[in-house]
Amino acid sequence: MASLDIANVKKAYGDVEVIRDVSIGVPDGAFVVLVGPSGCGKSTLLRMIAGLEDISGGTISIGGKVINEVEPKNRDIAMVFQNYALYPHMTIAENMGFSLRLAGRPKPEIAQRVEDAARILGLSDYLGRYPKQLSGGQRQRVAMGRAIVRNPQVFLFDEPLSNLDAKLRVQMRAELKELHARLKTTMIYVTHDQIEAMTMADFIVVMRDGVVEQMGAPLALYDTPSNLFVAGFIGSPAMNQLPGRLVADENGSRFVGAGDIAWPLETSIRTDRPVTLGIRPEHLVPAPDGQGVPARIKLIEQTGSETYVIAHFGETPIVALFRQRLPLAIGDTISLTLAPGAAHLFDTETGQRLTA
Amino acid sequence: MLKRRRWIFSLVAILPVLAIFAYVRVYPIGEILRLSLHKWDILSREKPFIGLANFQELFGDSLFRTALFNTSIIAFGVLIITLPLALVLAALIHHRTRSRFASFYETTIFIPHVVSLVPAAMAWKWIFDARLGPLNAVLSVFGIPPQAWLFDPVLSIVSIIVLCSWQALGFAVLIYLVGFKNLPKSLFEASKLDGASGIQQFWFVAVPLLKPITLYVSVATLVSAFNVYAQVYVLASDAQGAPGRQVRVLVLDMLENTFRNYRVGYAASEAVVLLVIVLILTAIQFSLLREKGTR
């Protein structure tokens, strides 16, 4: 186990900078998820930690020791690849024990450590098989087993669940979390799926275009996104973003936007600049007629436990989420208001969160 | 109805190709098999059926046995040299893929495969020449006395193996390079993280994964080496200058039996023996190199 420190790290391919001055401190034993859209540099950063990509600037340290120039095999890390990268010509046991074999460990020790890892992952019955004889989920477990066997200081995961079907993904998510609880080893996990990030992480790092947009605990990111990108990226369905203005008079503050939106807000923020109101779908609540803002329902999606309503305020589309079942139909008008204290305000031009 | 029409259309579409293939590939093989059981002197109308008499005679024929022996030594010699060398060269070239000389390396190695057999063999004849050849000149620098490369019975076979390997190498390297380029990159990254050095990656990851390529290359190399003829004909003349006699090979023996001795049936039986040998070797190679995990 060790802490991981990324300080002012840069990565450039020629003139193209893909990682720009990224600094992340990962405490010992934490489960950190790097999340962001494709091309944001999260996988590159992970590969730099692994030693598969050179570091153009800054330092990466594991357990206080700078590893910029350390060979990948001497970094004491293990990586799980998106496509598992299992050796197809080796049995599961050989796959898992390959690193120990290369390190010249005695055979009984290799066998013992492979068996231990296999037991943790429920692979004991498959040790003699070849990767192609296993299902996707089992292969995924073998890839993790190969990492566990090495007993590394840091685990790196590069979108490990993206090749699995939805149901298996949920199951493996729980298993990984459980594994982390058991091993208590530092884990860095890369994904583009914010649900994975939210459910698994102790600590989320949201990246875009090679820059860290925000980092923090999952719920902190959800509750107080620091800019419009994070607000839109974290949470599913995404946060509604309504452009408008903030009007303050003797009656208090109001948000006024397109489509006759006018909601009273309890905020001490004062600004003349254009603002964007961020409102999570579950924070739009039905109001008695005449009190909220009327919206015309365009689509209703039922998941059983929840109802998603896509409606329009004039021309502005919004998504609302109701946990109760309401007698709604497409074409109806529903009057919506904001749950108290649920509004997020952003500067429309800079995209930054406005604070009092 | 539609299915039937489509089926007929498919059949008609591939029929010309099938017909050509049958005429130039299948028919000659059948004809060889038939001829091997007959006695025929090219000219006469009579082709009496003589059963396996040709084959019985073959095994008592010392010229045939010498030819079979020489051909086998050459074929396996070429295989043993070409296969590992091509694998290593391909690995080195692949390793240097990003170098701007990469295409130069590939071309250099492949050129011998495209050069016509006879001029290439003539060039090598000069290299191996006992008095004027550069090979002996180089050896003499190290104090090794000049060797009669093309006249010594053992060295002449060695020379032929070298020439044939030189020609086979380009093709083998090319095929291996394609193989290397298709290996998943993540496996090499994974093995790097597992602590494998470059050589260990080559040995533990690349070589086993290239087994299907090795199978193809070894079959192709062996089959073409069993058909060695022009190289021997140009390179190795006997003491009186008769081409091809110094190292007798199967194809030469067949040619002589057919067009010098007018024993077509007998030569056909030699061809059948060659065919059987190649088939058996191919079957052995397939079983040796079949991928694990598919069984």
XYZ file of C-alpha atoms in Angstrom:
651
model
C 0.000 0.000 0.000
C 1.199 3.457 -0.776
C 0.022 6.939 -1.541
C 0.267 8.268 -5.059
C 1.185 11.818 -5.815
C 0.785 13.395 -9.229
C 2.367 16.833 -9.318
C 2.068 19.275 -12.257
C 2.145 16.420 -14.731
C 2.143 17.204 -18.430
C 2.028 15.035 -21.506
C 2.594 16.285 -25.020
C 2.837 14.531 -28.348
C 4.844 17.030 -30.351
C 2.948 20.290 -30.054
C -0.254 18.672 -28.889
C -0.680 18.796 -25.132
C -2.988 16.036 -23.945
C -2.364 16.412 -20.209
C -1.930 19.936 -18.894
C -0.525 20.520 -15.488
C -2.485 17.882 -13.623
C -1.966 17.528 -9.879
C -3.751 14.848 -7.885
C -2.941 13.560 -4.427
C -4.180 10.055 -3.753
C -4.069 9.020 -0.090
C -2.897 5.547 0.839
C -5.606 2.943 0.342
C -8.039 5.206 -1.489
C -10.214 4.168 -4.405
C -9.892 7.007 -6.900
C -11.840 7.141 -10.136
C -10.648 9.220 -13.081
C -13.703 10.027 -15.135
C -14.329 12.108 -18.224
C -15.448 11.917 -21.826
C -13.369 10.129 -24.489
C -10.143 11.926 -25.252
C -9.965 13.771 -21.936
C -6.597 12.215 -21.125
C -7.658 9.924 -18.290
C -6.282 6.742 -19.877
C -3.088 8.537 -20.860
C -2.627 9.649 -17.276
C -3.157 6.070 -16.061
C -0.651 4.772 -18.596
C 1.824 7.388 -17.413
C 1.422 6.088 -13.860
C 1.968 2.564 -15.179
C 5.052 3.574 -17.114
C 3.621 2.766 -20.531
C 3.828 6.430 -21.544
C 6.650 8.859 -20.870
C 6.006 11.847 -18.647
C 6.657 15.142 -20.475
C 6.701 17.288 -17.341
C 6.038 17.176 -13.611
C 6.486 14.191 -11.324
C 4.582 11.104 -10.297
C 5.500 9.581 -6.944
C 4.435 6.332 -5.354
C 4.943 6.115 -1.598
C 6.944 9.316 -1.699
C 9.399 8.044 -4.310
C 9.469 9.746 -7.718
C 8.973 7.101 -10.396
C 9.300 9.146 -13.582
C 12.387 7.239 -14.684
C 11.590 3.913 -13.017
C 10.954 0.891 -15.269
C 7.286 -0.206 -15.274
C 8.130 -3.534 -13.655
C 9.893 -1.790 -10.772
C 7.055 0.610 -9.999
C 5.231 -1.961 -7.898
C 1.957 -1.412 -9.685
C -0.423 -3.803 -11.434
C -2.772 -2.886 -14.223
C -6.020 -4.380 -15.452
C -6.636 -3.659 -19.128
C -9.908 -2.911 -20.860
C -9.592 -5.961 -23.105
C -8.118 -7.996 -20.193
C -4.860 -8.653 -22.132
C -4.727 -12.276 -20.976
C -2.099 -14.459 -22.617
C -4.235 -16.739 -24.799
C -1.652 -19.520 -24.908
C -1.350 -19.821 -21.143
C -3.743 -21.437 -18.699
C -5.450 -19.282 -16.104
C -2.900 -20.384 -13.493
C -0.015 -19.580 -15.837
C -1.534 -16.220 -16.679
C -1.886 -15.317 -13.032
C 1.545 -16.581 -12.069
C 3.448 -15.173 -15.052
C 4.876 -12.158 -13.230
C 6.073 -14.339 -10.352
C 7.616 -16.789 -12.787
C 9.495 -13.943 -14.467
C 10.614 -12.732 -11.073
C 12.100 -16.176 -10.481
C 9.937 -17.096 -7.491
C 9.970 -20.781 -6.486
C 7.206 -22.905 -8.004
C 5.437 -23.834 -4.734
C 5.210 -20.155 -3.805
C 3.765 -19.259 -7.226
C 1.202 -22.041 -6.942
C 0.254 -20.933 -3.432
C -0.178 -17.281 -4.360
C -2.134 -18.117 -7.512
C -4.424 -20.370 -5.489
C -4.970 -17.692 -2.881
C -5.892 -15.095 -5.491
C -8.099 -17.604 -7.314
C -9.947 -18.336 -4.082
C -10.621 -14.642 -3.477
C -12.050 -14.296 -6.978
C -13.864 -17.625 -7.169
C -11.624 -18.926 -9.944
C -10.292 -22.052 -8.227
C -12.136 -24.397 -10.580
C -10.819 -22.731 -13.705
C -7.079 -22.652 -13.120
C -6.346 -25.324 -15.736
C -8.430 -23.717 -18.465
C -7.464 -21.322 -21.194
C -8.827 -17.764 -21.421
C -10.969 -18.498 -24.466
C -12.817 -21.162 -22.486
C -14.040 -18.565 -19.985
C -16.865 -16.037 -20.123
C -16.234 -12.295 -20.249
C -16.834 -11.866 -16.521
C -14.519 -14.743 -15.650
C -11.777 -13.342 -17.880
C -12.202 -10.017 -16.156
C -11.674 -11.767 -12.847
C -8.562 -13.489 -14.155
C -7.188 -10.107 -15.170
C -7.801 -8.889 -11.645
C -6.285 -12.091 -10.271
C -3.146 -11.474 -12.268
C -2.921 -8.085 -10.603
C -3.686 -9.370 -7.105
C -1.060 -12.113 -7.275
C 1.649 -9.492 -7.562
C 0.509 -7.841 -4.335
C 1.277 -4.381 -5.730
C 1.301 -1.032 -3.944
C -1.151 0.454 -6.436
C -3.770 -1.132 -8.699
C -4.559 0.555 -11.986
C -7.781 -0.209 -13.840
C -8.316 0.989 -17.408
C -12.058 0.848 -18.116
C -12.128 -2.778 -16.963
C -15.891 -3.246 -17.123
C -16.700 -1.657 -20.445
C -16.637 -4.956 -22.357
C -19.193 -6.579 -20.067
C -22.960 -6.590 -20.394
C -25.008 -4.293 -18.172
C -25.986 -6.879 -15.581
C -22.492 -8.284 -15.200
C -21.098 -4.784 -14.966
C -23.252 -4.060 -11.921
C -22.169 -7.330 -10.338
C -18.462 -6.759 -11.043
C -18.740 -3.233 -9.731
C -19.804 -4.611 -6.368
C -17.099 -7.278 -6.460
C -14.414 -4.720 -7.171
C -15.610 -2.542 -4.333
C -15.584 -5.552 -2.045
C -12.103 -6.444 -3.239
C -10.920 -2.972 -2.372
C -12.424 -3.232 1.073
C -10.614 -6.521 1.593
C -7.200 -5.588 0.160
C -7.207 -1.942 1.241
C -4.736 -1.190 -1.540
C -4.658 2.115 -3.393
C -6.677 1.785 -6.591
C -6.845 4.125 -9.554
C -9.745 3.393 -11.824
C -10.409 4.973 -15.205
C -13.889 5.045 -16.698
C -16.070 7.206 -18.900
C -19.129 5.965 -17.055
C -20.098 8.410 -14.326
C -22.343 5.784 -12.672
C -19.271 3.598 -12.120
C -17.459 6.617 -10.774
C -20.264 7.548 -8.406
C -20.856 4.042 -7.098
C -17.270 2.940 -6.612
C -15.090 5.896 -5.801
C -13.930 7.284 -2.479
C -12.734 10.168 -4.543
C -13.598 11.233 -8.094
C -11.400 13.229 -10.461
C -13.377 14.699 -13.357
C -11.207 15.461 -16.376
C -11.767 17.272 -19.655
C -9.291 18.126 -22.400
C -6.313 17.164 -20.270
C -7.333 19.308 -17.308
C -8.844 18.354 -13.961
C -12.229 20.049 -13.818
C -13.028 19.057 -10.269
C -12.107 16.455 -7.705
C -13.788 15.373 -4.533
C -16.055 12.822 -2.916
C -18.833 11.532 -5.198
C -21.671 13.216 -3.364
C -19.753 16.476 -3.030
C -19.385 16.533 -6.819
C -23.051 15.719 -7.218
C -24.233 18.300 -4.705
C -21.882 21.157 -5.523
C -20.455 20.836 -9.038
C -17.904 23.578 -9.495
C -18.768 24.285 -13.115
C -21.273 23.548 -15.851
C -19.194 20.684 -17.293
C -19.116 18.745 -14.031
C -22.760 19.619 -13.434
C -23.683 18.109 -16.795
C -21.324 15.149 -16.564
C -22.079 13.829 -13.092
C -25.607 12.532 -12.614
C -27.944 10.615 -14.851
C -30.147 11.910 -16.339
C -28.003 15.014 -16.587
C -28.706 18.201 -14.698
C -31.051 20.602 -16.517
C -29.286 23.791 -17.505
C -31.540 26.778 -18.111
C -30.035 30.064 -19.305
C -31.528 33.258 -17.886
C -30.992 36.116 -15.466
C -31.116 36.679 -11.769
C -33.540 39.390 -10.742
C -33.496 40.780 -7.227
C -36.039 43.219 -5.793
C -37.846 43.844 -2.546
C -39.637 40.459 -2.886
C -36.317 38.589 -2.926
C -34.433 36.874 -5.780
C -36.008 35.327 -8.811
C -34.604 33.358 -11.718
C -36.088 34.500 -15.006
C -35.503 32.457 -18.132
C -36.843 31.666 -21.573
C -40.262 30.029 -21.817
C -41.825 32.263 -19.124
C -39.744 30.682 -16.415
C -39.781 32.658 -13.224
C -38.860 30.876 -10.042
C -38.199 32.501 -6.718
C -34.783 31.537 -5.352
C -33.458 31.733 -1.836
C -30.008 33.058 -2.570
C -27.853 35.961 -1.578
C -26.068 35.955 -4.955
C -26.424 39.203 -6.871
C -25.262 39.535 -10.468
C -26.263 41.296 -13.660
C -24.403 38.864 -15.820
C -26.252 36.068 -17.650
C -26.554 33.034 -15.427
C -27.392 29.390 -15.978
C -29.683 27.710 -13.525
C -28.742 24.100 -12.902
C -31.475 21.911 -11.570
C -31.333 18.150 -11.108
C -34.297 16.256 -12.603
C -35.363 14.982 -9.161
C -35.470 18.544 -7.820
C -38.237 19.601 -10.166
C -41.452 18.993 -8.237
C -45.083 19.238 -9.333
C -46.756 22.363 -7.996
C -50.433 23.240 -7.627
C -51.694 25.065 -10.744
C -50.846 28.723 -10.804
C -47.839 28.380 -8.492
C -45.153 26.753 -10.647
C -44.112 27.175 -14.257
C -46.291 25.301 -16.761
C -44.511 22.837 -19.023
C -45.902 20.732 -21.847
C -45.110 17.015 -21.597
C -43.424 15.591 -24.701
C -42.393 12.172 -23.505
C -42.848 9.929 -20.488
C -40.417 7.116 -19.648
C -41.343 4.636 -16.946
C -38.625 2.531 -15.331
C -40.983 1.123 -12.710
C -39.363 2.728 -9.724
C -39.090 6.125 -11.361
C -40.815 8.217 -13.988
C -38.818 10.444 -16.326
C -40.814 13.264 -17.851
C -39.390 15.210 -20.760
C -41.273 18.485 -21.007
C -40.852 21.878 -22.622
C -41.014 25.303 -21.010
C -41.892 27.117 -24.202
C -39.002 25.963 -26.391
C -36.700 24.976 -23.543
C -36.571 21.198 -22.917
C -36.151 19.858 -19.394
C -36.142 16.445 -17.744
C -37.955 15.830 -14.504
C -37.776 12.692 -12.393
C -40.591 11.627 -10.113
C -40.389 8.769 -7.646
C -44.160 8.699 -7.189
C -46.500 7.617 -9.983
C -48.436 10.548 -11.328
C -51.426 10.424 -13.651
C -49.628 12.080 -16.568
C -50.049 11.793 -20.314
C -48.142 13.125 -23.299
C -49.519 16.543 -24.248
C -50.601 17.380 -20.686
C -49.365 20.512 -19.030
C -47.629 20.078 -15.714
C -46.797 22.866 -13.353
C -43.264 22.576 -11.980
C -41.377 24.300 -9.236
C -38.000 23.887 -7.560
C -37.328 21.882 -4.435
C -36.054 24.259 -1.773
C -32.296 24.823 -1.787
C -31.817 22.680 -4.890
C -30.861 25.365 -7.395
C -27.302 25.640 -8.700
C -26.236 28.910 -10.268
C -23.441 29.244 -12.803
C -21.970 32.139 -14.706
C -23.070 31.411 -18.276
C -19.927 32.813 -19.872
C -17.248 31.298 -17.633
C -19.292 28.244 -16.704
C -18.100 28.581 -13.094
C -20.340 28.044 -10.114
C -21.579 31.231 -8.462
C -21.249 31.396 -4.729
C -22.541 33.931 -2.304
C -37.686 -20.998 -54.891
C -35.486 -17.993 -54.245
C -33.020 -20.139 -52.339
C -32.815 -22.624 -55.182
C -32.244 -19.901 -57.774
C -29.568 -18.320 -55.627
C -27.906 -21.702 -55.254
C -27.890 -22.274 -58.986
C -26.544 -18.792 -59.586
C -23.717 -19.353 -57.088
C -22.858 -22.625 -58.725
C -22.766 -21.114 -62.212
C -20.699 -18.226 -60.927
C -17.947 -20.364 -59.443
C -18.043 -23.058 -62.100
C -15.458 -21.443 -64.429
C -12.979 -21.071 -61.585
C -13.650 -24.599 -60.417
C -13.153 -25.877 -63.948
C -9.819 -24.101 -64.365
C -8.693 -25.214 -60.933
C -9.671 -28.793 -61.683
C -7.891 -28.736 -65.028
C -4.594 -27.211 -63.896
C -4.444 -28.540 -60.346
C -6.537 -31.608 -59.759
C -6.245 -33.287 -63.138
C -2.401 -33.309 -63.188
C -2.306 -34.857 -59.723
C -4.774 -37.530 -60.788
C -2.818 -38.096 -63.965
C 0.451 -38.477 -62.022
C -1.191 -41.008 -59.727
C -2.441 -42.917 -62.770
C 0.861 -42.740 -64.635
C 2.791 -43.978 -61.621
C 1.042 -47.326 -62.029
C 1.861 -47.560 -65.733
C 4.877 -47.966 -67.930
C 5.201 -45.298 -70.609
C 8.061 -44.029 -72.761
C 6.439 -40.748 -73.919
C 6.245 -41.853 -77.578
C 4.433 -45.163 -77.746
C 0.701 -45.502 -77.686
C 0.933 -48.378 -75.291
C 0.772 -47.615 -71.606
C 0.667 -51.008 -69.982
C -0.559 -51.177 -66.397
C 2.197 -52.556 -64.192
C 0.764 -52.033 -60.711
C 3.274 -51.057 -58.066
C 6.290 -52.235 -60.029
C 7.585 -48.676 -60.417
C 7.544 -48.179 -56.674
C 9.259 -51.510 -56.081
C 12.022 -50.523 -58.444
C 12.323 -47.064 -56.853
C 13.403 -48.418 -53.515
C 16.230 -50.354 -55.103
C 17.353 -47.384 -57.178
C 20.481 -45.877 -55.643
C 20.188 -42.661 -57.696
C 16.671 -42.120 -56.374
C 17.759 -42.843 -52.810
C 20.622 -40.356 -53.127
C 18.262 -37.763 -54.578
C 15.703 -38.328 -51.827
C 18.405 -38.103 -49.168
C 19.950 -34.930 -50.615
C 16.582 -33.266 -51.095
C 15.517 -34.070 -47.542
C 18.776 -32.738 -46.091
C 18.412 -29.544 -48.128
C 14.731 -29.108 -47.251
C 15.206 -29.577 -43.508
C 18.411 -27.554 -43.570
C 16.548 -24.660 -45.170
C 13.715 -25.009 -42.676
C 16.033 -25.098 -39.662
C 17.919 -22.007 -40.821
C 15.024 -19.991 -42.224
C 12.443 -20.379 -39.486
C 14.343 -19.079 -36.437
C 16.281 -16.533 -38.446
C 13.130 -15.127 -40.033
C 11.417 -14.968 -36.647
C 14.293 -13.080 -35.052
C 14.757 -10.750 -38.025
C 11.045 -10.001 -38.148
C 11.083 -9.277 -34.417
C 14.006 -6.889 -34.845
C 12.413 -5.123 -37.796
C 9.105 -4.918 -35.967
C 10.887 -3.538 -32.927
C 12.347 -0.838 -35.154
C 9.041 -0.156 -36.935
C 9.137 3.521 -36.091
C 12.662 3.909 -37.426
C 12.835 5.658 -40.761
C 14.903 2.758 -42.056
C 12.094 0.282 -41.388
C 11.000 0.044 -45.003
C 14.636 -0.200 -46.068
C 15.120 -3.234 -43.824
C 11.948 -4.864 -45.104
C 12.871 -4.278 -48.744
C 16.426 -5.488 -48.296
C 15.282 -8.724 -46.783
C 12.556 -9.279 -49.346
C 14.582 -8.557 -52.488
C 16.189 -12.045 -52.702
C 12.701 -13.521 -52.897
C 11.858 -11.479 -55.993
C 15.151 -11.883 -57.811
C 15.042 -14.575 -60.518
C 16.471 -17.875 -59.405
C 19.147 -18.289 -62.045
C 20.879 -14.895 -61.795
C 20.758 -15.128 -58.010
C 22.303 -18.578 -58.139
C 24.948 -17.288 -60.573
C 25.833 -14.555 -58.089
C 26.154 -17.084 -55.321
C 28.230 -19.318 -57.573
C 30.696 -16.455 -57.741
C 30.558 -15.909 -53.975
C 31.281 -19.590 -53.387
C 33.937 -19.802 -56.105
C 36.987 -21.528 -54.659
C 39.575 -19.267 -56.255
C 37.854 -15.963 -57.037
C 35.002 -15.947 -54.568
C 34.746 -13.347 -51.802
C 33.734 -15.985 -49.271
C 37.125 -17.679 -49.340
C 38.773 -14.271 -49.413
C 36.984 -13.313 -46.197
C 37.802 -16.657 -44.602
C 41.476 -16.261 -45.472
C 41.547 -13.041 -43.443
C 40.752 -15.193 -40.398
C 43.412 -17.686 -41.400
C 40.980 -20.327 -42.645
C 42.239 -22.116 -45.763
C 40.148 -21.819 -48.948
C 37.352 -24.392 -49.254
C 36.035 -26.062 -52.394
C 32.479 -24.986 -51.610
C 30.864 -26.220 -54.773
C 32.862 -29.402 -55.316
C 33.079 -30.935 -51.882
C 30.102 -33.311 -51.460
C 29.203 -31.988 -48.013
C 30.060 -28.317 -48.542
C 28.136 -28.175 -51.804
C 24.985 -29.218 -49.939
C 25.729 -26.605 -47.304
C 26.132 -23.988 -50.050
C 22.802 -24.953 -51.558
C 21.118 -24.740 -48.168
C 22.587 -21.257 -47.694
C 21.372 -20.124 -51.120
C 17.877 -21.565 -50.657
C 17.578 -20.081 -47.154
C 18.667 -16.692 -48.459
C 15.851 -16.866 -50.979
C 13.240 -18.235 -48.598
C 14.076 -15.769 -45.836
C 12.448 -12.698 -47.400
C 9.075 -14.352 -47.726
C 9.240 -15.826 -44.238
C 10.206 -12.485 -42.683
C 7.411 -10.732 -44.539
C 4.806 -13.192 -43.284
C 6.188 -13.016 -39.752
C 6.118 -9.213 -39.889
C 2.433 -9.301 -40.726
C 2.019 -11.668 -37.807
C 3.895 -9.348 -35.458
C 1.844 -6.371 -36.568
C -1.352 -8.237 -35.766
C -0.377 -9.225 -32.237
C -2.398 -7.256 -29.704
C -0.301 -4.448 -28.257
C -1.917 -4.750 -24.854
C -0.391 -8.207 -24.355
C 3.075 -6.733 -24.691
C 2.169 -3.917 -22.339
C 0.761 -6.409 -19.860
C 3.909 -8.515 -20.062
C 6.037 -5.408 -19.644
C 4.181 -4.647 -16.424
C 4.555 -8.295 -15.430
C 8.284 -7.691 -15.595
C 9.227 -9.283 -18.904
C 12.331 -8.018 -20.696
C 12.316 -7.596 -24.464
C 13.757 -11.053 -24.980
C 11.298 -12.579 -22.517
C 8.419 -10.854 -24.309
C 9.671 -12.347 -27.552
C 10.065 -15.815 -26.106
C 7.049 -16.078 -23.804
C 4.508 -13.934 -25.648
C 5.373 -13.404 -29.315
C 6.698 -16.849 -30.232
C 3.747 -18.814 -28.839
C 1.225 -16.372 -30.298
C 2.868 -16.600 -33.713
C 2.401 -20.377 -33.835
C -0.159 -20.236 -36.653
C 2.246 -18.072 -38.665
C 5.096 -20.442 -37.880
C 2.929 -23.286 -39.112
C 2.236 -21.558 -42.382
C 5.821 -20.435 -42.912
C 7.257 -23.844 -42.111
C 4.876 -25.665 -44.443
C 5.481 -23.194 -47.267
C 9.255 -23.260 -46.773
C 9.471 -27.023 -46.557
C 7.275 -27.655 -49.576
C 9.181 -25.214 -51.746
C 12.518 -26.569 -50.499
C 11.496 -30.111 -51.426
C 11.036 -28.822 -54.949
C 14.597 -27.461 -55.086
C 16.020 -27.700 -58.579
C 17.288 -24.552 -60.338
C 19.609 -23.608 -57.479
C 21.262 -27.008 -57.612
C 21.389 -27.008 -61.375
C 23.236 -23.687 -61.542
C 25.343 -23.943 -58.423
C 26.642 -27.473 -58.348
C 28.211 -28.992 -61.430
C 30.160 -32.208 -61.122
C 33.848 -32.666 -61.891
C 33.159 -32.749 -65.621
C 30.957 -29.690 -65.479
C 27.662 -31.531 -65.876
C 25.137 -29.301 -64.157
C 23.157 -30.638 -61.249
C 25.014 -33.884 -60.903
C 27.159 -32.982 -57.939
C 24.124 -32.818 -55.666
C 21.377 -34.947 -57.089
C 17.865 -33.830 -56.085
C 14.435 -35.355 -56.649
C 13.192 -32.925 -59.280
C 16.366 -33.434 -61.337
C 15.979 -37.178 -61.030
C 12.392 -36.948 -62.250
C 13.387 -34.757 -65.169
C 16.130 -37.123 -66.203
C 13.884 -40.144 -65.942
C 11.211 -38.448 -68.000
C 13.126 -36.716 -70.773
C 16.456 -38.496 -70.882
C 15.485 -42.048 -70.022
C 11.899 -41.752 -71.344
C 10.496 -43.448 -68.256
C 7.494 -41.250 -67.544
C 5.663 -43.746 -65.365
C 8.727 -44.246 -63.240
C 9.245 -40.500 -62.817
C 5.559 -40.180 -61.921
C 6.051 -42.689 -59.127
C 8.871 -40.494 -57.805
C 6.521 -37.537 -57.865
C 3.977 -39.560 -55.923
C 6.597 -40.389 -53.275
C 7.473 -36.688 -53.024
C 3.785 -35.818 -52.693
C 3.281 -38.386 -49.939
C 6.352 -37.169 -48.043
C 5.216 -33.551 -48.194
C 1.684 -34.493 -47.127
C 2.957 -36.478 -44.157
C 5.298 -33.684 -43.085
C 2.523 -31.120 -43.379
C 0.242 -33.287 -41.270
C 2.970 -33.612 -38.630
C 3.542 -29.870 -38.606
C -0.167 -29.209 -38.225
C -0.464 -31.529 -35.265
C 2.684 -30.144 -33.620
C 1.727 -26.524 -33.965
C -2.008 -26.653 -33.466
C -3.130 -23.917 -31.126
C -3.620 -24.821 -27.513
C -7.037 -24.250 -26.058
C -8.826 -25.093 -29.275
C -8.636 -28.791 -28.679
